[in-house]
Amino acid sequence: PPVDPEQLTKKGVLAYVKGDLHGALAVLLKARAARPGYAPAWRVLGQVYERMGDRAHARSAFGSASAKNGGTS
């Protein structure tokens, strides 16, 4: 079956909320690979990186989310 980036992003959000940052990261990276232009996955990925203390990757992910969303996020 095809990979659904929306479902993967939802799973990533749930893992993030539960405090499972590494689990969230793994799922969100799969969502990003499935649809590189899917801004919500990039946005949550930025939050995960930020919580992990990885500011460089967080900035990059937030920048990508904004670019994928037409610069409006």
mmCIF file of N, CA and C in Angstrom:
data_model
loop_
_atom_site.group_PDB
_atom_site.id
_atom_site.type_symbol
_atom_site.label_atom_id
_atom_site.label_comp_id
_atom_site.label_asym_id
_atom_site.label_seq_id
_atom_site.Cartn_x
_atom_site.Cartn_y
_atom_site.Cartn_z
ATOM 1 N N PRO A 1 0.832 -1.209 0.000
ATOM 2 C CA PRO A 1 0.000 0.000 0.000
ATOM 3 C C PRO A 1 0.867 1.260 0.000
ATOM 4 N N PRO A 2 0.391 2.308 -0.630
ATOM 5 C CA PRO A 2 1.170 3.550 -0.658
ATOM 6 C C PRO A 2 1.276 4.183 0.730
ATOM 7 N N VAL A 3 2.357 4.905 0.923
ATOM 8 C CA VAL A 3 2.598 5.579 2.196
ATOM 9 C C VAL A 3 1.795 6.882 2.210
ATOM 10 N N ASP A 4 1.052 7.124 3.283
ATOM 11 C CA ASP A 4 0.231 8.322 3.419
ATOM 12 C C ASP A 4 0.941 9.314 4.345
ATOM 13 N N PRO A 5 1.503 10.388 3.783
ATOM 14 C CA PRO A 5 2.232 11.339 4.620
ATOM 15 C C PRO A 5 1.352 12.025 5.668
ATOM 16 N N GLU A 6 0.060 12.163 5.386
ATOM 17 C CA GLU A 6 -0.834 12.777 6.366
ATOM 18 C C GLU A 6 -0.971 11.886 7.597
ATOM 19 N N GLN A 7 -1.160 10.592 7.371
ATOM 20 C CA GLN A 7 -1.272 9.650 8.492
ATOM 21 C C GLN A 7 0.035 9.567 9.265
ATOM 22 N N LEU A 8 1.149 9.549 8.534
ATOM 23 C CA LEU A 8 2.445 9.499 9.203
ATOM 24 C C LEU A 8 2.672 10.748 10.043
ATOM 25 N N THR A 9 2.261 11.899 9.530
ATOM 26 C CA THR A 9 2.418 13.145 10.283
ATOM 27 C C THR A 9 1.572 13.111 11.552
ATOM 28 N N LYS A 10 0.347 12.581 11.451
ATOM 29 C CA LYS A 10 -0.498 12.445 12.645
ATOM 30 C C LYS A 10 0.156 11.535 13.681
ATOM 31 N N LYS A 11 0.755 10.428 13.215
ATOM 32 C CA LYS A 11 1.462 9.526 14.134
ATOM 33 C C LYS A 11 2.646 10.252 14.771
ATOM 34 N N GLY A 12 3.334 11.056 13.971
ATOM 35 C CA GLY A 12 4.459 11.819 14.488
ATOM 36 C C GLY A 12 4.032 12.811 15.556
ATOM 37 N N VAL A 13 2.899 13.470 15.336
ATOM 38 C CA VAL A 13 2.364 14.416 16.322
ATOM 39 C C VAL A 13 2.029 13.689 17.614
ATOM 40 N N LEU A 14 1.387 12.531 17.504
ATOM 41 C CA LEU A 14 1.039 11.767 18.704
ATOM 42 C C LEU A 14 2.293 11.359 19.481
ATOM 43 N N ALA A 15 3.310 10.896 18.776
ATOM 44 C CA ALA A 15 4.558 10.519 19.445
ATOM 45 C C ALA A 15 5.194 11.743 20.105
ATOM 46 N N TYR A 16 5.162 12.877 19.416
ATOM 47 C CA TYR A 16 5.734 14.122 19.951
ATOM 48 C C TYR A 16 5.022 14.534 21.240
ATOM 49 N N VAL A 17 3.702 14.486 21.218
ATOM 50 C CA VAL A 17 2.903 14.875 22.385
ATOM 51 C C VAL A 17 3.177 13.949 23.574
ATOM 52 N N LYS A 18 3.420 12.667 23.280
ATOM 53 C CA LYS A 18 3.723 11.701 24.342
ATOM 54 C C LYS A 18 5.161 11.822 24.845
ATOM 55 N N GLY A 19 5.964 12.649 24.171
ATOM 56 C CA GLY A 19 7.348 12.821 24.585
ATOM 57 C C GLY A 19 8.319 11.858 23.924
ATOM 58 N N ASP A 20 7.836 11.078 22.956
ATOM 59 C CA ASP A 20 8.693 10.132 22.233
ATOM 60 C C ASP A 20 9.306 10.853 21.034
ATOM 61 N N LEU A 21 10.340 11.650 21.304
ATOM 62 C CA LEU A 21 10.922 12.479 20.250
ATOM 63 C C LEU A 21 11.601 11.653 19.166
ATOM 64 N N HIS A 22 12.287 10.596 19.550
ATOM 65 C CA HIS A 22 12.971 9.774 18.556
ATOM 66 C C HIS A 22 11.966 9.027 17.676
ATOM 67 N N GLY A 23 10.875 8.555 18.276
ATOM 68 C CA GLY A 23 9.815 7.912 17.500
ATOM 69 C C GLY A 23 9.157 8.895 16.552
ATOM 70 N N ALA A 24 8.893 10.107 17.054
ATOM 71 C CA ALA A 24 8.287 11.144 16.213
ATOM 72 C C ALA A 24 9.206 11.476 15.051
ATOM 73 N N LEU A 25 10.490 11.620 15.329
ATOM 74 C CA LEU A 25 11.462 11.953 14.289
ATOM 75 C C LEU A 25 11.462 10.882 13.193
ATOM 76 N N ALA A 26 11.492 9.619 13.586
ATOM 77 C CA ALA A 26 11.531 8.524 12.613
ATOM 78 C C ALA A 26 10.300 8.548 11.706
ATOM 79 N N VAL A 27 9.125 8.726 12.288
ATOM 80 C CA VAL A 27 7.884 8.726 11.508
ATOM 81 C C VAL A 27 7.810 9.959 10.602
ATOM 82 N N LEU A 28 8.218 11.104 11.112
ATOM 83 C CA LEU A 28 8.150 12.334 10.323
ATOM 84 C C LEU A 28 9.153 12.321 9.173
ATOM 85 N N LEU A 29 10.289 11.696 9.365
ATOM 86 C CA LEU A 29 11.238 11.571 8.264
ATOM 87 C C LEU A 29 10.660 10.694 7.154
ATOM 88 N N LYS A 30 9.886 9.679 7.516
ATOM 89 C CA LYS A 30 9.206 8.855 6.513
ATOM 90 C C LYS A 30 8.151 9.680 5.778
ATOM 91 N N ALA A 31 7.426 10.519 6.516
ATOM 92 C CA ALA A 31 6.408 11.376 5.888
ATOM 93 C C ALA A 31 7.073 12.344 4.916
ATOM 94 N N ARG A 32 8.189 12.904 5.319
ATOM 95 C CA ARG A 32 8.919 13.845 4.461
ATOM 96 C C ARG A 32 9.410 13.146 3.198
ATOM 97 N N ALA A 33 9.901 11.919 3.338
ATOM 98 C CA ALA A 33 10.380 11.167 2.182
ATOM 99 C C ALA A 33 9.235 10.807 1.234
ATOM 100 N N ALA A 34 8.057 10.518 1.803
ATOM 101 C CA ALA A 34 6.903 10.135 0.997
ATOM 102 C C ALA A 34 6.377 11.305 0.174
ATOM 103 N N ARG A 35 6.384 12.507 0.767
ATOM 104 C CA ARG A 35 5.919 13.698 0.049
ATOM 105 C C ARG A 35 6.739 14.898 0.523
ATOM 106 N N PRO A 36 7.867 15.156 -0.151
ATOM 107 C CA PRO A 36 8.753 16.242 0.279
ATOM 108 C C PRO A 36 8.088 17.617 0.340
ATOM 109 N N GLY A 37 7.015 17.818 -0.383
ATOM 110 C CA GLY A 37 6.354 19.115 -0.389
ATOM 111 C C GLY A 37 5.254 19.268 0.649
ATOM 112 N N TYR A 38 5.094 18.302 1.544
ATOM 113 C CA TYR A 38 4.016 18.332 2.532
ATOM 114 C C TYR A 38 4.427 19.181 3.737
ATOM 115 N N ALA A 39 3.987 20.438 3.739
ATOM 116 C CA ALA A 39 4.403 21.420 4.749
ATOM 117 C C ALA A 39 4.116 21.001 6.193
ATOM 118 N N PRO A 40 2.954 20.395 6.508
ATOM 119 C CA PRO A 40 2.704 20.026 7.912
ATOM 120 C C PRO A 40 3.774 19.093 8.491
ATOM 121 N N ALA A 41 4.281 18.166 7.683
ATOM 122 C CA ALA A 41 5.329 17.269 8.183
ATOM 123 C C ALA A 41 6.589 18.067 8.511
ATOM 124 N N TRP A 42 6.941 19.015 7.656
ATOM 125 C CA TRP A 42 8.116 19.853 7.909
ATOM 126 C C TRP A 42 7.943 20.672 9.185
ATOM 127 N N ARG A 43 6.731 21.203 9.384
ATOM 128 C CA ARG A 43 6.471 22.043 10.556
ATOM 129 C C ARG A 43 6.643 21.252 11.851
ATOM 130 N N VAL A 44 6.049 20.069 11.904
ATOM 131 C CA VAL A 44 6.166 19.241 13.114
ATOM 132 C C VAL A 44 7.605 18.749 13.277
ATOM 133 N N LEU A 45 8.252 18.443 12.164
ATOM 134 C CA LEU A 45 9.652 18.046 12.217
ATOM 135 C C LEU A 45 10.493 19.152 12.859
ATOM 136 N N GLY A 46 10.202 20.389 12.512
ATOM 137 C CA GLY A 46 10.900 21.520 13.125
ATOM 138 C C GLY A 46 10.690 21.568 14.630
ATOM 139 N N GLN A 47 9.454 21.296 15.061
ATOM 140 C CA GLN A 47 9.160 21.300 16.492
ATOM 141 C C GLN A 47 9.920 20.191 17.212
ATOM 142 N N VAL A 48 10.006 19.019 16.579
ATOM 143 C CA VAL A 48 10.725 17.898 17.177
ATOM 144 C C VAL A 48 12.205 18.246 17.314
ATOM 145 N N TYR A 49 12.794 18.751 16.232
ATOM 146 C CA TYR A 49 14.206 19.132 16.289
ATOM 147 C C TYR A 49 14.439 20.199 17.355
ATOM 148 N N GLU A 50 13.530 21.157 17.444
ATOM 149 C CA GLU A 50 13.660 22.223 18.440
ATOM 150 C C GLU A 50 13.642 21.654 19.848
ATOM 151 N N ARG A 51 12.713 20.744 20.109
ATOM 152 C CA ARG A 51 12.613 20.125 21.434
ATOM 153 C C ARG A 51 13.849 19.294 21.752
ATOM 154 N N MET A 52 14.472 18.730 20.699
ATOM 155 C CA MET A 52 15.683 17.927 20.888
ATOM 156 C C MET A 52 16.920 18.808 21.065
ATOM 157 N N GLY A 53 16.748 20.110 20.886
ATOM 158 C CA GLY A 53 17.864 21.027 21.044
ATOM 159 C C GLY A 53 18.699 21.208 19.786
ATOM 160 N N ASP A 54 18.204 20.715 18.660
ATOM 161 C CA ASP A 54 18.925 20.804 17.389
ATOM 162 C C ASP A 54 18.381 22.010 16.608
ATOM 163 N N ARG A 55 18.894 23.175 16.967
ATOM 164 C CA ARG A 55 18.368 24.418 16.403
ATOM 165 C C ARG A 55 18.620 24.546 14.905
ATOM 166 N N ALA A 56 19.756 24.062 14.438
ATOM 167 C CA ALA A 56 20.069 24.181 13.006
ATOM 168 C C ALA A 56 19.058 23.403 12.160
ATOM 169 N N HIS A 57 18.792 22.161 12.547
ATOM 170 C CA HIS A 57 17.805 21.374 11.805
ATOM 171 C C HIS A 57 16.396 21.948 11.983
ATOM 172 N N ALA A 58 16.105 22.471 13.158
ATOM 173 C CA ALA A 58 14.787 23.076 13.395
ATOM 174 C C ALA A 58 14.581 24.258 12.455
ATOM 175 N N ARG A 59 15.570 25.146 12.376
ATOM 176 C CA ARG A 59 15.457 26.308 11.484
ATOM 177 C C ARG A 59 15.272 25.871 10.045
ATOM 178 N N SER A 60 16.029 24.870 9.629
ATOM 179 C CA SER A 60 15.934 24.361 8.267
ATOM 180 C C SER A 60 14.534 23.795 7.990
ATOM 181 N N ALA A 61 14.011 23.017 8.943
ATOM 182 C CA ALA A 61 12.678 22.426 8.760
ATOM 183 C C ALA A 61 11.602 23.502 8.739
ATOM 184 N N PHE A 62 11.695 24.487 9.640
ATOM 185 C CA PHE A 62 10.701 25.562 9.647
ATOM 186 C C PHE A 62 10.780 26.372 8.353
ATOM 187 N N GLY A 63 11.999 26.589 7.855
ATOM 188 C CA GLY A 63 12.161 27.295 6.587
ATOM 189 C C GLY A 63 11.562 26.517 5.434
ATOM 190 N N SER A 64 11.746 25.203 5.430
ATOM 191 C CA SER A 64 11.166 24.369 4.392
ATOM 192 C C SER A 64 9.650 24.357 4.482
ATOM 193 N N ALA A 65 9.111 24.325 5.700
ATOM 194 C CA ALA A 65 7.647 24.354 5.876
ATOM 195 C C ALA A 65 7.089 25.639 5.289
ATOM 196 N N SER A 66 7.753 26.740 5.562
ATOM 197 C CA SER A 66 7.297 28.026 5.058
ATOM 198 C C SER A 66 7.366 28.074 3.539
ATOM 199 N N ALA A 67 8.457 27.570 2.968
ATOM 200 C CA ALA A 67 8.620 27.566 1.522
ATOM 201 C C ALA A 67 7.580 26.664 0.859
ATOM 202 N N LYS A 68 7.319 25.507 1.456
ATOM 203 C CA LYS A 68 6.357 24.560 0.885
ATOM 204 C C LYS A 68 4.933 25.095 1.006
ATOM 205 N N ASN A 69 4.714 26.002 1.955
ATOM 206 C CA ASN A 69 3.385 26.545 2.207
ATOM 207 C C ASN A 69 3.232 27.921 1.555
ATOM 208 N N GLY A 70 4.049 28.202 0.570
ATOM 209 C CA GLY A 70 3.962 29.471 -0.128
ATOM 210 C C GLY A 70 4.481 30.645 0.682
ATOM 211 N N GLY A 71 5.297 30.365 1.683
ATOM 212 C CA GLY A 71 5.871 31.444 2.499
ATOM 213 C C GLY A 71 4.930 32.022 3.527
ATOM 214 N N THR A 72 3.830 31.323 3.812
ATOM 215 C CA THR A 72 2.831 31.884 4.719
ATOM 216 C C THR A 72 2.823 31.239 6.092
ATOM 217 N N SER A 73 3.707 30.261 6.339
ATOM 218 C CA SER A 73 3.652 29.638 7.672
ATOM 219 C C SER A 73 4.654 30.248 8.592
#
